[in-house]
Amino acid sequence: MEDNTEGTPLLSERDNSSSETKKPTWHQRIIYLSIFFMAFGMSLCSYVLYEWTHHKTKKGLFPNTTFDLNTTCGSTDETNPNYKKNQLVQQQSASWAVKYSLAEYIPMLFMQLMLLSYSDMIGRKPLLFVTFLSIILKSGTLTVIIGTHASLWYIVGVNVFEGLMGGSFGLFVTVYSYIADITGKKQRSVEIVILDATALVAVICGAMTSGYAVQSAMGYFYTSMLSTGLLTLGFLILFILPESLPRDKRAKTGPKMLTMVKRMASFYVSREFSGKRLSYILLLLAYLFLSLSGMNRSTLETIYLLGPPFCWEPKNIGHFMLLRNSAQGIIGLGSVKLLKMWFTENSIGIMSMMSCTGSLVLEAVARTTLVMFFVPVVGVFSFLVVAMIRSMMSSMTSPDKQGALFTSVAFIEVLSTILSSVSENLVYSITMSFMNGFVFLLLALFAFFSMMMLVLLRCTSRRVHLPSSNVN
């Protein structure tokens, strides 16, 4: 039988003698403060990037336009030349979004296979520094580009560099490893919830700040500078953060890439998991379709809402993102404990995907601001399925294979980001001529497929026992 046991567990489950109730010290919990500033800065950077891209694209395509495109943006007369010009701006902005994503995530796809193994050898802090620095470099470059009105191709270039350094996905994988090092099994899920909540609050702050900042005297340049400053502050906090992986517990050598791939694939192809293999496959497919429906959604929404028929200002987009993140985070995640009193994790996941699918369909057909603001209300439970799928997969997996499992999930996240960015932005550009929101129907279809994978899992679980687990 093939041996898929991690000789050096990726999530630091090496020390079996450590207490299951081990808790992090206040000194180690400084990482949450660092992550807050990181997520706040990244959120601002993301909003500025796509809003500036739209703004610069409009100015570049029509430098000698004698009228303000914004004043004619809301026109529904397709014979109006201004309507066609606004559509062209939307298409070009979507094209740049594809370039940004491919440049960043293709290098990052391969880096995911090595990051955890290298951090097992050299410790967590070096990887935290490298990945954090790549994000600061991207934000700083954007600030310079806005200030000098330089070409958007420089953003493509810095995105390649960010991907090679691990970027945001690499940072969070390393942070989860850090949390695993400093916690026992009983405390770990609590600390992960704290980490996710910290990042969510920071994203909400970013949504709340971005629109007002861009439309105020700060403009794009100083808002981007604020983003870089927040990221730099989070980076400096890392210097007082203690290393979580002592030298005597570090791996002497890291696993080869082929070995890493085998470990990741073992859950879905190895005979060792023959009794649970179908469940693993269905859950992974559910996560894949979930990611395809959500990874590129915010980017599409920003471009979509800046153009006709909405023609929103950055402030309105900030309000919309604030409502959606707050609804999903405070009401959605806050209802987990209550829902688990009556429903299984699988059932909660199915309800979550129904909420997500409904919100995407509504977004596709929305034509007014009022209807658009009902999209976050319908999708209030959309985010729950992420925790449910992770929990179900984790509960089926032994402690010494948790690292390989989460690495396979992270790999799927990056891969789906690439696929969704290319396909969905292309669909958006092509279908604008007959339905601006058509791309959201495609996203709804992906969400529906994810829900069907969970329904199939529910049907097959009568033959394959799924251990129950709690999401704290």
Short mmCIF file of C-alpha atoms in Angstrom, two decimals:
data_model
loop_
_atom_site.label_atom_id
_atom_site.label_comp_id
_atom_site.label_asym_id
_atom_site.label_seq_id
_atom_site.Cartn_x
_atom_site.Cartn_y
_atom_site.Cartn_z
CA MET A 1 0.00 0.00 0.00
CA GLU A 2 1.24 3.47 -0.85
CA ASP A 3 2.55 5.42 2.12
CA ASN A 4 0.95 8.86 2.14
CA THR A 5 1.87 9.75 5.69
CA GLU A 6 3.60 13.10 6.02
CA GLY A 7 7.04 12.41 7.40
CA THR A 8 7.18 16.05 8.29
CA PRO A 9 3.57 17.18 8.80
CA LEU A 10 2.93 20.43 6.99
CA LEU A 11 0.85 21.99 9.74
CA SER A 12 3.37 21.18 12.46
CA GLU A 13 1.55 18.23 14.02
CA ARG A 14 5.00 16.77 14.75
CA ASP A 15 4.98 17.17 18.47
CA ASN A 16 2.43 14.62 19.65
CA SER A 17 3.42 15.19 23.26
CA SER A 18 2.30 18.83 23.22
CA SER A 19 -0.80 19.70 25.18
CA GLU A 20 -4.06 19.68 23.27
CA THR A 21 -5.09 22.79 25.20
CA LYS A 22 -1.99 24.79 24.29
CA LYS A 23 -2.83 28.48 23.80
CA PRO A 24 -0.83 31.27 22.19
CA THR A 25 0.75 33.96 24.36
CA TRP A 26 -0.14 37.64 24.01
CA HIS A 27 3.23 38.12 22.30
CA GLN A 28 2.33 35.54 19.64
CA ARG A 29 -1.15 36.99 19.19
CA ILE A 30 0.46 40.16 17.84
CA ILE A 31 0.14 38.40 14.49
CA TYR A 32 -3.58 39.28 14.51
CA LEU A 33 -2.73 42.98 14.62
CA SER A 34 -0.33 42.53 11.72
CA ILE A 35 -2.99 40.67 9.71
CA PHE A 36 -5.54 43.41 10.43
CA PHE A 37 -3.33 46.08 8.86
CA MET A 38 -2.45 43.73 6.01
CA ALA A 39 -6.09 42.93 5.15
CA PHE A 40 -7.09 46.60 5.56
CA GLY A 41 -4.31 47.72 3.23
CA MET A 42 -4.99 44.96 0.69
CA SER A 43 -8.69 45.81 0.63
CA LEU A 44 -7.95 49.47 -0.10
CA CYS A 45 -5.35 48.51 -2.71
CA SER A 46 -7.80 46.24 -4.52
CA TYR A 47 -10.55 48.86 -4.74
CA VAL A 48 -8.12 51.55 -5.89
CA LEU A 49 -6.52 49.25 -8.47
CA TYR A 50 -9.69 48.41 -10.37
CA GLU A 51 -11.28 51.83 -10.01
CA TRP A 52 -8.07 53.50 -11.23
CA THR A 53 -7.83 51.01 -14.10
CA HIS A 54 -11.37 51.95 -15.16
CA HIS A 55 -10.58 55.67 -14.83
CA LYS A 56 -7.29 55.48 -16.74
CA THR A 57 -8.79 53.27 -19.44
CA LYS A 58 -11.56 55.81 -20.01
CA LYS A 59 -9.07 58.68 -20.24
CA GLY A 60 -6.79 56.68 -22.52
CA LEU A 61 -9.49 55.64 -24.97
CA PHE A 62 -11.10 59.07 -25.20
CA PRO A 63 -8.41 61.67 -24.37
CA ASN A 64 -10.05 64.42 -26.43
CA THR A 65 -13.66 63.73 -25.44
CA THR A 66 -15.53 67.00 -25.06
CA PHE A 67 -18.16 65.58 -22.68
CA ASP A 68 -18.10 63.74 -19.40
CA LEU A 69 -18.78 60.05 -20.00
CA ASN A 70 -20.23 59.78 -16.50
CA THR A 71 -23.10 62.12 -17.41
CA THR A 72 -24.18 59.77 -20.21
CA CYS A 73 -23.22 56.53 -18.53
CA GLY A 74 -26.71 55.69 -17.37
CA SER A 75 -28.19 55.89 -20.85
CA THR A 76 -29.98 52.72 -21.96
CA ASP A 77 -30.18 53.83 -25.59
CA GLU A 78 -27.88 51.38 -27.35
CA THR A 79 -27.84 53.53 -30.49
CA ASN A 80 -26.27 56.37 -28.50
CA PRO A 81 -22.54 56.58 -29.37
CA ASN A 82 -21.78 57.42 -25.75
CA TYR A 83 -23.35 54.11 -24.71
CA LYS A 84 -20.96 52.29 -27.04
CA LYS A 85 -18.02 54.22 -25.64
CA ASN A 86 -18.91 53.24 -22.10
CA GLN A 87 -19.17 49.60 -23.17
CA LEU A 88 -15.71 49.80 -24.69
CA VAL A 89 -14.34 51.16 -21.41
CA GLN A 90 -15.91 48.22 -19.56
CA GLN A 91 -14.45 45.70 -22.00
CA GLN A 92 -10.95 47.17 -21.81
CA SER A 93 -11.09 47.30 -18.00
CA ALA A 94 -12.08 43.63 -17.90
CA SER A 95 -9.19 42.82 -20.23
CA TRP A 96 -6.74 44.49 -17.85
CA ALA A 97 -8.23 42.53 -14.96
CA VAL A 98 -7.40 39.30 -16.83
CA LYS A 99 -3.81 40.43 -17.38
CA TYR A 100 -3.39 41.30 -13.68
CA SER A 101 -4.71 37.92 -12.54
CA LEU A 102 -2.69 35.80 -14.98
CA ALA A 103 0.51 37.66 -14.13
CA GLU A 104 0.00 37.15 -10.40
CA TYR A 105 -1.60 33.75 -10.03
CA ILE A 106 0.23 31.57 -12.57
CA PRO A 107 3.58 31.97 -10.72
CA MET A 108 1.73 31.71 -7.40
CA LEU A 109 0.17 28.39 -8.47
CA PHE A 110 3.57 26.69 -8.41
CA MET A 111 4.77 28.53 -5.33
CA GLN A 112 1.96 26.97 -3.27
CA LEU A 113 3.63 23.56 -3.67
CA MET A 114 6.82 24.75 -1.99
CA LEU A 115 5.93 27.40 0.58
CA LEU A 116 4.92 25.13 3.45
CA SER A 117 7.83 22.75 2.94
CA TYR A 118 10.31 25.65 2.97
CA SER A 119 8.72 27.14 6.06
CA ASP A 120 9.11 23.72 7.72
CA MET A 121 12.87 24.02 7.09
CA ILE A 122 13.58 27.70 7.79
CA GLY A 123 10.70 28.69 10.08
CA ARG A 124 7.57 30.75 9.56
CA LYS A 125 8.88 34.30 9.95
CA PRO A 126 11.12 34.38 6.84
CA LEU A 127 8.15 33.37 4.68
CA LEU A 128 5.94 35.95 6.45
CA PHE A 129 8.49 38.66 5.64
CA VAL A 130 8.88 37.63 1.99
CA THR A 131 5.18 37.29 1.20
CA PHE A 132 4.26 40.46 3.11
CA LEU A 133 6.97 42.41 1.30
CA SER A 134 5.59 41.31 -2.09
CA ILE A 135 2.18 42.79 -1.22
CA ILE A 136 3.76 46.08 -0.08
CA LEU A 137 5.74 46.24 -3.33
CA LYS A 138 2.55 45.85 -5.36
CA SER A 139 0.73 48.61 -3.45
CA GLY A 140 3.76 50.90 -3.57
CA THR A 141 4.12 50.40 -7.32
CA LEU A 142 0.44 51.23 -7.80
CA THR A 143 0.94 54.45 -5.84
CA VAL A 144 3.85 55.47 -8.08
CA ILE A 145 1.88 54.57 -11.23
CA ILE A 146 -1.07 56.71 -10.14
CA GLY A 147 1.19 59.60 -9.19
CA THR A 148 3.08 59.54 -12.49
CA HIS A 149 0.20 58.34 -14.71
CA ALA A 150 2.49 55.56 -15.91
CA SER A 151 1.44 52.59 -18.01
CA LEU A 152 -0.73 49.88 -16.45
CA TRP A 153 1.76 47.32 -17.78
CA TYR A 154 3.95 48.12 -14.77
CA ILE A 155 1.21 46.64 -12.58
CA VAL A 156 1.31 43.48 -14.68
CA GLY A 157 5.06 43.30 -14.14
CA VAL A 158 4.92 43.77 -10.38
CA ASN A 159 2.14 41.17 -10.17
CA VAL A 160 4.48 38.58 -11.67
CA PHE A 161 7.03 39.41 -8.99
CA GLU A 162 4.39 39.23 -6.27
CA GLY A 163 3.30 35.80 -7.48
CA LEU A 164 6.87 34.50 -7.43
CA MET A 165 7.22 35.70 -3.83
CA GLY A 166 4.04 33.95 -2.70
CA GLY A 167 1.70 36.93 -2.46
CA SER A 168 -1.48 36.93 -0.41
CA PHE A 169 -2.21 33.20 -0.76
CA GLY A 170 1.31 32.33 0.39
CA LEU A 171 0.99 34.74 3.30
CA PHE A 172 -2.22 33.20 4.58
CA VAL A 173 -0.96 29.63 4.18
CA THR A 174 2.07 30.60 6.28
CA VAL A 175 -0.13 32.37 8.85
CA TYR A 176 -2.31 29.26 9.23
CA SER A 177 0.87 27.24 9.78
CA TYR A 178 1.96 29.76 12.43
CA ILE A 179 -1.39 29.39 14.19
CA ALA A 180 -1.06 25.59 14.07
CA ASP A 181 2.41 25.84 15.68
CA ILE A 182 1.26 27.92 18.65
CA THR A 183 -2.02 26.15 19.45
CA GLY A 184 -3.18 22.76 20.64
CA LYS A 185 -5.91 20.86 18.83
CA LYS A 186 -8.71 22.08 21.10
CA GLN A 187 -7.74 25.74 20.82
CA ARG A 188 -6.78 25.78 17.14
CA SER A 189 -10.24 26.20 15.63
CA VAL A 190 -10.94 29.10 18.01
CA GLU A 191 -7.77 30.90 16.95
CA ILE A 192 -8.55 30.32 13.25
CA VAL A 193 -12.00 31.86 13.75
CA ILE A 194 -10.32 34.85 15.45
CA LEU A 195 -7.95 35.14 12.50
CA ASP A 196 -10.78 35.01 9.94
CA ALA A 197 -12.84 37.50 11.95
CA THR A 198 -9.86 39.88 12.15
CA ALA A 199 -9.39 39.75 8.39
CA LEU A 200 -13.12 40.23 7.82
CA VAL A 201 -13.31 43.32 10.05
CA ALA A 202 -10.32 44.75 8.17
CA VAL A 203 -12.01 44.14 4.81
CA ILE A 204 -15.15 45.86 6.09
CA CYS A 205 -13.01 48.84 7.17
CA GLY A 206 -11.43 48.89 3.71
CA ALA A 207 -14.83 48.90 2.01
CA MET A 208 -16.04 51.68 4.30
CA THR A 209 -12.93 53.80 3.75
CA SER A 210 -12.21 53.34 0.05
CA GLY A 211 -15.20 55.08 -1.51
CA TYR A 212 -15.05 58.16 0.70
CA ALA A 213 -11.28 58.43 0.42
CA VAL A 214 -11.20 58.23 -3.40
CA GLN A 215 -13.97 60.81 -3.81
CA SER A 216 -12.52 63.15 -1.17
CA ALA A 217 -9.49 65.39 -1.49
CA MET A 218 -7.29 62.29 -1.07
CA GLY A 219 -8.17 60.94 -4.50
CA TYR A 220 -6.64 57.79 -5.95
CA PHE A 221 -3.03 58.73 -5.18
CA TYR A 222 -3.29 59.41 -1.45
CA THR A 223 -5.73 56.54 -0.93
CA SER A 224 -3.17 54.22 -2.52
CA MET A 225 -0.48 55.79 -0.35
CA LEU A 226 -2.65 55.10 2.72
CA SER A 227 -2.92 51.46 1.60
CA THR A 228 0.87 51.19 1.34
CA GLY A 229 1.27 52.82 4.76
CA LEU A 230 -1.14 50.36 6.41
CA LEU A 231 0.67 47.43 4.82
CA THR A 232 4.04 48.79 5.94
CA LEU A 233 2.75 49.14 9.50
CA GLY A 234 1.62 45.51 9.48
CA PHE A 235 5.01 44.49 8.11
CA LEU A 236 6.91 46.32 10.87
CA ILE A 237 4.88 44.50 13.53
CA LEU A 238 6.40 41.24 12.28
CA PHE A 239 9.78 42.29 13.71
CA ILE A 240 8.49 41.89 17.28
CA LEU A 241 6.64 38.66 16.47
CA PRO A 242 8.37 35.56 17.92
CA GLU A 243 9.20 32.60 15.70
CA SER A 244 6.69 29.78 16.17
CA LEU A 245 8.81 26.87 14.95
CA PRO A 246 11.90 26.14 17.12
CA ARG A 247 15.08 25.01 15.35
CA ASP A 248 14.97 21.55 16.91
CA LYS A 249 11.54 20.92 15.39
CA ARG A 250 12.37 22.05 11.88
CA ALA A 251 12.69 19.62 9.00
CA LYS A 252 16.21 18.91 7.80
CA THR A 253 15.09 18.76 4.20
CA GLY A 254 11.83 19.60 2.50
CA PRO A 255 9.83 17.16 0.41
CA LYS A 256 10.35 17.22 -3.35
CA MET A 257 7.64 18.76 -5.50
CA LEU A 258 6.63 15.35 -6.88
CA THR A 259 6.21 14.06 -3.33
CA MET A 260 4.09 17.09 -2.46
CA VAL A 261 1.84 16.48 -5.48
CA LYS A 262 1.43 12.81 -4.51
CA ARG A 263 0.43 13.73 -0.96
CA MET A 264 -2.10 16.27 -2.19
CA ALA A 265 -3.60 13.86 -4.73
CA SER A 266 -3.69 10.85 -2.40
CA PHE A 267 -7.04 11.82 -0.87
CA TYR A 268 -8.70 11.62 -4.27
CA VAL A 269 -6.92 8.70 -5.99
CA SER A 270 -5.18 6.51 -3.40
CA ARG A 271 -6.60 3.17 -2.29
CA GLU A 272 -5.75 4.14 1.28
CA PHE A 273 -8.80 6.42 1.22
CA SER A 274 -11.05 4.07 -0.77
CA GLY A 275 -13.78 4.23 1.90
CA LYS A 276 -13.91 8.05 1.86
CA ARG A 277 -12.48 8.85 -1.57
CA LEU A 278 -15.85 9.69 -3.15
CA SER A 279 -16.62 12.09 -0.31
CA TYR A 280 -13.24 13.81 -0.75
CA ILE A 281 -13.83 14.16 -4.49
CA LEU A 282 -17.34 15.57 -4.09
CA LEU A 283 -16.19 18.06 -1.45
CA LEU A 284 -13.23 19.16 -3.57
CA LEU A 285 -15.50 19.62 -6.61
CA ALA A 286 -17.93 21.58 -4.43
CA TYR A 287 -15.05 23.81 -3.32
CA LEU A 288 -13.83 24.20 -6.91
CA PHE A 289 -17.22 25.36 -8.21
CA LEU A 290 -17.64 27.55 -5.12
CA SER A 291 -14.31 29.22 -5.85
CA LEU A 292 -15.20 29.69 -9.53
CA SER A 293 -18.38 31.47 -8.46
CA GLY A 294 -16.71 33.73 -5.89
CA MET A 295 -13.00 34.33 -6.45
CA ASN A 296 -13.45 36.88 -9.24
CA ARG A 297 -16.80 38.25 -8.11
CA SER A 298 -15.59 41.44 -6.42
CA THR A 299 -13.47 42.39 -9.43
CA LEU A 300 -16.38 41.87 -11.81
CA GLU A 301 -18.73 43.80 -9.52
CA THR A 302 -16.40 46.80 -9.34
CA ILE A 303 -16.12 47.04 -13.14
CA TYR A 304 -19.82 46.24 -13.60
CA LEU A 305 -21.08 48.86 -11.15
CA LEU A 306 -18.85 51.60 -12.54
CA GLY A 307 -20.51 51.22 -15.94
CA PRO A 308 -24.07 51.32 -17.28
CA PRO A 309 -26.80 50.93 -16.18
CA PHE A 310 -25.58 51.78 -12.64
CA CYS A 311 -22.66 54.19 -13.18
CA TRP A 312 -21.92 54.21 -9.46
CA GLU A 313 -19.33 56.44 -7.89
CA PRO A 314 -16.59 54.82 -5.74
CA LYS A 315 -18.48 55.85 -2.60
CA ASN A 316 -21.53 53.82 -3.64
CA ILE A 317 -19.38 50.79 -4.41
CA GLY A 318 -17.86 51.12 -0.95
CA HIS A 319 -21.35 51.14 0.59
CA PHE A 320 -22.31 48.03 -1.39
CA MET A 321 -19.18 46.09 -0.43
CA LEU A 322 -19.59 47.20 3.19
CA LEU A 323 -23.16 45.90 3.26
CA ARG A 324 -22.24 42.58 1.66
CA ASN A 325 -19.20 41.88 3.86
CA SER A 326 -21.02 42.97 7.00
CA ALA A 327 -24.09 40.87 6.21
CA GLN A 328 -22.07 37.74 5.43
CA GLY A 329 -19.69 38.22 8.33
CA ILE A 330 -21.88 39.42 11.19
CA ILE A 331 -25.22 37.80 10.35
CA GLY A 332 -24.01 34.88 8.24
CA LEU A 333 -21.07 33.62 10.29
CA GLY A 334 -22.77 34.67 13.50
CA SER A 335 -25.60 32.24 12.78
CA VAL A 336 -23.38 29.14 12.52
CA LYS A 337 -23.86 28.04 16.13
CA LEU A 338 -27.62 28.50 15.91
CA LEU A 339 -27.94 26.64 12.60
CA LYS A 340 -25.83 23.74 13.85
CA MET A 341 -28.36 23.12 16.60
CA TRP A 342 -30.84 21.86 13.97
CA PHE A 343 -28.86 21.13 10.79
CA THR A 344 -25.80 19.12 9.77
CA GLU A 345 -22.79 20.84 8.20
CA ASN A 346 -23.77 19.42 4.81
CA SER A 347 -27.29 20.83 5.09
CA ILE A 348 -25.92 24.24 6.11
CA GLY A 349 -23.60 24.12 3.10
CA ILE A 350 -26.53 23.40 0.77
CA MET A 351 -28.54 26.29 2.25
CA SER A 352 -25.49 28.53 1.90
CA MET A 353 -25.14 27.73 -1.80
CA MET A 354 -28.87 28.34 -2.34
CA SER A 355 -28.33 31.80 -0.83
CA CYS A 356 -25.27 32.38 -3.03
CA THR A 357 -27.03 31.22 -6.21
CA GLY A 358 -30.05 33.40 -5.53
CA SER A 359 -27.92 36.50 -4.94
CA LEU A 360 -26.03 35.98 -8.20
CA VAL A 361 -29.23 35.54 -10.23
CA LEU A 362 -30.64 38.72 -8.68
CA GLU A 363 -27.40 40.57 -9.45
CA ALA A 364 -27.59 39.45 -13.09
CA VAL A 365 -31.09 40.86 -13.63
CA ALA A 366 -30.81 43.95 -11.39
CA ARG A 367 -31.24 47.25 -13.21
CA THR A 368 -31.71 49.70 -10.34
CA THR A 369 -29.70 50.67 -7.30
CA LEU A 370 -32.47 49.54 -4.95
CA VAL A 371 -32.57 46.02 -6.40
CA MET A 372 -28.77 45.87 -6.41
CA PHE A 373 -28.64 46.58 -2.68
CA PHE A 374 -30.90 43.58 -2.09
CA VAL A 375 -28.18 41.29 -3.52
CA PRO A 376 -26.21 41.17 -0.20
CA VAL A 377 -29.47 40.54 1.67
CA VAL A 378 -30.30 37.48 -0.45
CA GLY A 379 -26.70 36.27 -0.22
CA VAL A 380 -26.35 36.75 3.54
CA PHE A 381 -25.50 33.05 4.12
CA SER A 382 -23.18 32.69 1.11
CA PHE A 383 -19.96 32.59 3.10
CA LEU A 384 -21.00 29.75 5.43
CA VAL A 385 -20.24 27.01 2.92
CA VAL A 386 -16.50 27.76 3.04
CA ALA A 387 -16.25 26.84 6.72
CA MET A 388 -18.58 23.86 6.27
CA ILE A 389 -16.56 22.28 3.45
CA ARG A 390 -13.26 22.84 5.24
CA SER A 391 -14.66 21.38 8.44
CA MET A 392 -16.10 18.30 6.73
CA MET A 393 -12.85 17.60 4.88
CA SER A 394 -10.77 18.15 8.01
CA SER A 395 -12.97 15.87 10.13
CA MET A 396 -12.40 13.02 7.66
CA THR A 397 -8.62 13.43 7.80
CA SER A 398 -6.08 12.21 10.35
CA PRO A 399 -3.87 14.83 12.06
CA ASP A 400 -0.70 13.81 10.20
CA LYS A 401 -2.34 14.51 6.82
CA GLN A 402 -4.04 17.85 7.58
CA GLY A 403 -1.20 19.80 5.97
CA ALA A 404 -1.42 17.98 2.65
CA LEU A 405 -5.20 18.38 2.68
CA PHE A 406 -5.12 22.15 3.18
CA THR A 407 -2.34 22.53 0.62
CA SER A 408 -4.54 20.75 -1.94
CA VAL A 409 -7.40 23.13 -1.09
CA ALA A 410 -5.09 26.17 -1.43
CA PHE A 411 -3.91 24.85 -4.79
CA ILE A 412 -7.53 24.62 -5.97
CA GLU A 413 -8.14 28.20 -4.78
CA VAL A 414 -5.27 29.58 -6.85
CA LEU A 415 -6.16 27.44 -9.87
CA SER A 416 -9.81 28.51 -9.76
CA THR A 417 -8.74 32.15 -9.45
CA ILE A 418 -6.82 31.83 -12.72
CA LEU A 419 -9.64 30.01 -14.50
CA SER A 420 -12.36 32.35 -13.24
CA SER A 421 -10.42 35.51 -14.06
CA VAL A 422 -9.78 34.48 -17.66
CA SER A 423 -13.14 32.90 -18.47
CA GLU A 424 -15.45 35.23 -16.57
CA ASN A 425 -13.84 38.49 -17.70
CA LEU A 426 -13.90 37.18 -21.27
CA VAL A 427 -17.58 36.27 -20.98
CA TYR A 428 -18.30 39.69 -19.49
CA SER A 429 -16.63 41.44 -22.43
CA ILE A 430 -18.44 39.31 -25.04
CA THR A 431 -21.93 39.39 -23.51
CA MET A 432 -22.09 43.10 -22.72
CA SER A 433 -23.64 43.73 -26.12
CA PHE A 434 -26.89 41.97 -25.18
CA MET A 435 -26.87 41.68 -21.33
CA ASN A 436 -24.49 43.49 -19.01
CA GLY A 437 -25.10 41.13 -16.09
CA PHE A 438 -24.98 37.86 -18.04
CA VAL A 439 -21.67 36.87 -16.45
CA PHE A 440 -23.37 36.66 -13.06
CA LEU A 441 -25.68 33.97 -14.47
CA LEU A 442 -22.52 31.99 -15.24
CA LEU A 443 -21.37 32.48 -11.66
CA ALA A 444 -24.81 31.38 -10.46
CA LEU A 445 -24.43 28.21 -12.55
CA PHE A 446 -21.10 27.46 -10.84
CA ALA A 447 -22.73 28.03 -7.45
CA PHE A 448 -25.56 25.68 -8.43
CA PHE A 449 -23.03 22.99 -9.42
CA SER A 450 -21.37 23.39 -6.02
CA MET A 451 -24.72 22.92 -4.32
CA MET A 452 -25.39 19.78 -6.39
CA MET A 453 -22.05 18.29 -5.30
CA LEU A 454 -23.16 18.74 -1.69
CA VAL A 455 -26.56 17.18 -2.49
CA LEU A 456 -24.77 14.17 -4.02
CA LEU A 457 -22.59 13.99 -0.92
CA ARG A 458 -25.71 13.92 1.23
CA CYS A 459 -27.08 11.03 -0.83
CA THR A 460 -23.85 9.03 -0.76
CA SER A 461 -23.17 9.69 2.93
CA ARG A 462 -25.73 7.01 3.74
CA ARG A 463 -23.19 4.54 2.41
CA VAL A 464 -20.03 6.44 3.43
CA HIS A 465 -19.95 7.58 7.05
CA LEU A 466 -18.83 11.19 7.50
CA PRO A 467 -17.55 11.96 11.01
CA SER A 468 -19.33 14.86 12.61
CA SER A 469 -17.36 17.93 13.56
CA ASN A 470 -18.04 21.28 15.10
CA VAL A 471 -17.15 24.68 13.79
CA ASN A 472 -16.25 26.73 16.80
#
